[in-house]
XYZ file of C-alpha atoms in Angstrom:
243
model
C 12.539 9.377 -13.440
C 12.198 7.433 -10.550
C 9.155 3.517 -11.703
C 7.244 5.680 -8.672
C 7.128 8.910 -9.954
C 5.619 7.242 -13.936
C 3.067 4.884 -12.773
C 0.965 5.873 -10.047
C -0.397 8.103 -12.681
C -3.895 7.661 -14.983
C -3.713 4.464 -15.919
C -1.972 3.079 -12.624
C -6.635 4.165 -12.026
C -7.405 1.623 -14.353
C -5.462 -1.608 -13.356
C -5.752 -1.513 -10.458
C -10.148 -0.504 -11.138
C -11.297 -3.861 -8.920
C -9.280 -2.778 -5.531
C -12.648 -1.675 -4.780
C -14.282 0.371 -0.572
C -15.580 -2.474 0.091
C -12.719 -4.738 0.692
C -11.404 -1.221 1.929
C -13.753 -0.672 5.046
C -13.297 -4.943 5.511
C -9.214 -4.205 6.416
C -10.483 -0.883 8.041
C -12.582 -2.302 10.765
C -9.996 -4.918 11.652
C -7.295 -2.006 11.840
C -9.513 -0.166 14.548
C -9.784 -3.759 16.644
C -5.648 -3.238 16.274
C -5.145 0.025 17.068
C -7.507 0.785 20.378
C -7.932 4.876 19.471
C -10.906 6.460 21.167
C -12.413 8.211 18.689
C -11.630 11.456 16.920
C -8.376 10.358 17.133
C -5.672 11.844 14.416
C -4.159 9.506 12.083
C -2.293 9.920 9.446
C -2.522 6.563 6.769
C 1.264 7.451 4.873
C 0.684 6.701 0.873
C -2.588 6.897 1.073
C -3.080 6.453 -2.903
C -7.210 7.368 -4.432
C -7.749 7.070 -0.345
C -9.688 4.226 -0.167
C -8.682 3.609 3.613
C -8.675 6.617 4.595
C -12.503 7.287 3.689
C -13.035 4.180 5.640
C -11.233 5.088 8.975
C -12.279 8.915 8.403
C -16.138 7.708 8.221
C -15.460 5.169 11.859
C -15.263 8.758 13.114
C -11.508 9.498 13.088
C -9.304 12.672 11.978
C -7.475 11.752 9.354
C -4.902 13.054 6.949
C -4.260 10.971 3.687
C -0.220 11.946 2.194
C 1.129 10.114 -1.182
C 2.978 11.397 -3.468
C 0.875 10.942 -7.110
C -1.043 13.931 -8.203
C -3.089 11.876 -9.909
C -3.831 9.566 -7.352
C -4.899 12.754 -4.376
C -6.959 14.355 -7.108
C -8.933 9.907 -7.641
C -9.178 10.954 -3.636
C -10.405 14.275 -3.588
C -13.156 12.859 -5.758
C -14.848 10.730 -4.078
C -14.102 11.957 -0.688
C -17.293 13.938 -1.683
C -18.197 14.993 1.627
C -14.699 16.833 2.116
C -14.026 14.162 5.500
C -10.303 13.626 4.733
C -7.245 16.444 4.790
C -5.601 15.324 1.563
C -1.775 16.095 1.478
C 1.562 15.944 -1.101
C 4.748 14.466 0.034
C 7.265 12.249 -0.594
C 7.327 9.541 2.748
C 10.628 9.713 3.410
C 10.216 13.628 4.422
C 7.183 14.023 4.741
C 6.174 18.010 4.720
C 3.853 17.886 8.383
C 5.340 19.503 11.582
C 2.419 17.709 13.772
C 1.737 14.060 15.242
C -0.455 11.782 15.032
C -2.295 9.080 17.203
C -1.383 6.251 15.088
C 0.121 6.113 11.972
C -0.682 3.114 8.512
C 1.166 2.257 5.324
C -0.835 -0.134 3.345
C -0.923 -1.942 0.672
C 2.598 -2.954 0.152
C 3.284 0.676 0.327
C 7.007 1.075 1.417
C 10.184 -0.829 -0.229
C 10.082 1.218 -2.850
C 13.787 2.500 -2.747
C 16.948 0.285 -4.502
C 18.627 1.271 -0.859
C 17.889 -0.004 2.467
C 18.859 3.199 3.922
C 16.062 5.267 1.853
C 13.388 2.843 2.575
C 14.665 3.152 6.722
C 14.495 6.556 6.258
C 9.951 5.780 5.526
C 10.797 4.527 9.613
C 12.238 6.549 10.948
C 9.489 9.386 9.434
C 6.916 6.998 11.063
C 8.296 7.505 14.415
C 8.805 11.386 13.619
C 5.367 11.484 12.830
C 4.038 9.126 16.006
C 2.588 10.829 19.941
C 4.863 9.291 21.796
C 2.591 5.816 22.146
C 0.690 6.153 19.302
C 0.175 3.667 17.788
C 1.456 2.298 13.568
C 0.424 -0.433 10.937
C 2.182 -1.003 8.229
C 1.321 -4.202 5.694
C 3.288 -5.225 3.786
C 3.921 -8.378 1.110
C 4.462 -11.476 2.907
C 8.103 -12.245 0.600
C 8.237 -15.932 1.163
C 5.153 -16.244 -0.423
C 4.984 -14.390 -3.022
C 8.321 -15.751 -4.394
C 6.064 -19.342 -3.328
C 3.555 -18.151 -5.887
C 4.632 -15.490 -8.550
C 2.434 -15.944 -11.656
C 5.021 -15.131 -14.138
C 2.800 -13.418 -16.507
C -0.933 -12.847 -17.184
C -3.283 -10.976 -19.170
C -6.855 -9.221 -18.895
C -8.541 -6.231 -20.797
C -10.657 -3.450 -18.480
C -13.088 -1.540 -21.042
C -10.798 -0.736 -24.926
C -8.026 -1.305 -22.715
C -5.062 -4.966 -23.178
C -3.523 -4.789 -20.045
C -0.297 -7.075 -19.767
C 1.913 -8.030 -17.157
C 5.382 -9.413 -15.963
C 6.540 -10.446 -12.650
C 10.086 -11.538 -11.930
C 12.250 -11.835 -8.659
C 15.012 -9.817 -9.562
C 18.290 -8.192 -7.467
C 15.773 -8.580 -4.344
C 13.314 -7.323 -5.527
C 10.016 -8.238 -6.990
C 9.467 -6.382 -10.357
C 6.502 -6.319 -12.803
C 6.283 -4.947 -15.986
C 3.429 -3.394 -17.637
C 2.178 -3.361 -20.314
C -1.120 -1.081 -21.644
C -2.064 -1.449 -25.340
C -4.550 0.501 -26.405
C -6.028 0.386 -30.651
C -4.926 3.310 -32.312
C -1.773 4.596 -29.862
C 1.304 3.122 -29.375
C 1.979 1.187 -25.951
C 3.015 2.213 -22.818
C 5.390 1.096 -20.187
C 5.056 0.748 -16.767
C 7.372 -0.797 -13.888
C 6.111 -1.292 -9.745
C 8.465 -3.137 -7.845
C 9.483 -3.752 -3.954
C 11.856 -4.731 -2.377
C 11.866 -8.405 0.105
C 12.601 -8.155 3.547
C 11.424 -11.132 5.059
C 10.583 -10.608 8.765
C 13.637 -10.868 10.597
C 14.502 -7.670 8.571
C 11.937 -5.977 8.754
C 11.719 -6.944 12.668
C 15.216 -5.076 12.941
C 14.913 -2.369 10.167
C 11.351 -1.001 12.985
C 13.521 -1.893 16.114
C 15.871 0.315 14.347
C 13.800 3.454 13.803
C 12.369 3.032 17.622
C 8.988 1.095 16.901
C 8.738 -1.360 19.752
C 5.821 -4.542 17.892
C 3.463 -5.739 18.759
C 1.886 -8.023 16.939
C 2.845 -9.533 13.575
C -0.897 -11.127 11.896
C -0.702 -12.937 8.377
C -3.714 -11.928 6.784
C -6.545 -9.447 7.945
C -8.590 -11.839 9.502
C -6.090 -11.920 12.560
C -4.704 -14.835 11.822
C -0.933 -14.835 13.216
C 1.753 -14.755 10.709
C 3.042 -17.877 8.483
C 6.108 -17.572 6.483
C 4.963 -20.460 4.150
C 0.721 -19.654 3.673
C 0.829 -16.215 4.970
C -0.343 -13.472 2.011
C 0.856 -10.192 3.466
C 2.993 -9.599 6.268
C 1.735 -6.432 8.667
C 3.012 -4.998 11.812
C 1.451 -4.309 14.307
C 3.029 -1.537 17.409
C 3.535 1.716 19.202
C 6.130 4.236 19.415
C 7.468 3.579 22.785
C 6.522 6.682 25.837
């Protein structure tokens, strides 16, 4: 079983409990400026997780579809979406089960680089191209690999309710890997892996262009600062599919 088929389950909801809807709203406000879409525009949130950004986009008046592979995270999204504002769909980001195109596609919170082979990661970008209308906009919010390597915290430990969460991080084989151990009294430890292949700006831009995606701006933070490899925490591409 691939790591991403195991790691995005019920324990993930607890490990990332600190990710809140308010933070998503702050990020979406800036994304709206970058996307420059009309009200009612159709937006696809590719790898939507528990749907924080999908629901925020819907609140701002867009017709949103959220796609994710994890049934657990999609079920959580459905529960949180009590106004039934978003269309939720289970699917693999390399082969999304949709035959329609969107005004915009967003891929957020480092939901790229999950696969060992470059070709598989490139398939995701080609899917984004396929799913966009001509002239459609995209945002890909990736980690800054330089910042990650300079600021990596090898080990950390915290508690959430009755859980002890231990995390170990390392750069290995061109990937940043996080190994998570969750301990709970009376049960065996639960082990998870999270992994992202590290692509620097030059490599990522080459893959985007190969997929037919034109880059308009590269940001390093959601406050709109230009990307700086030494100080930016994010690597955010904003662009479009040329018509």
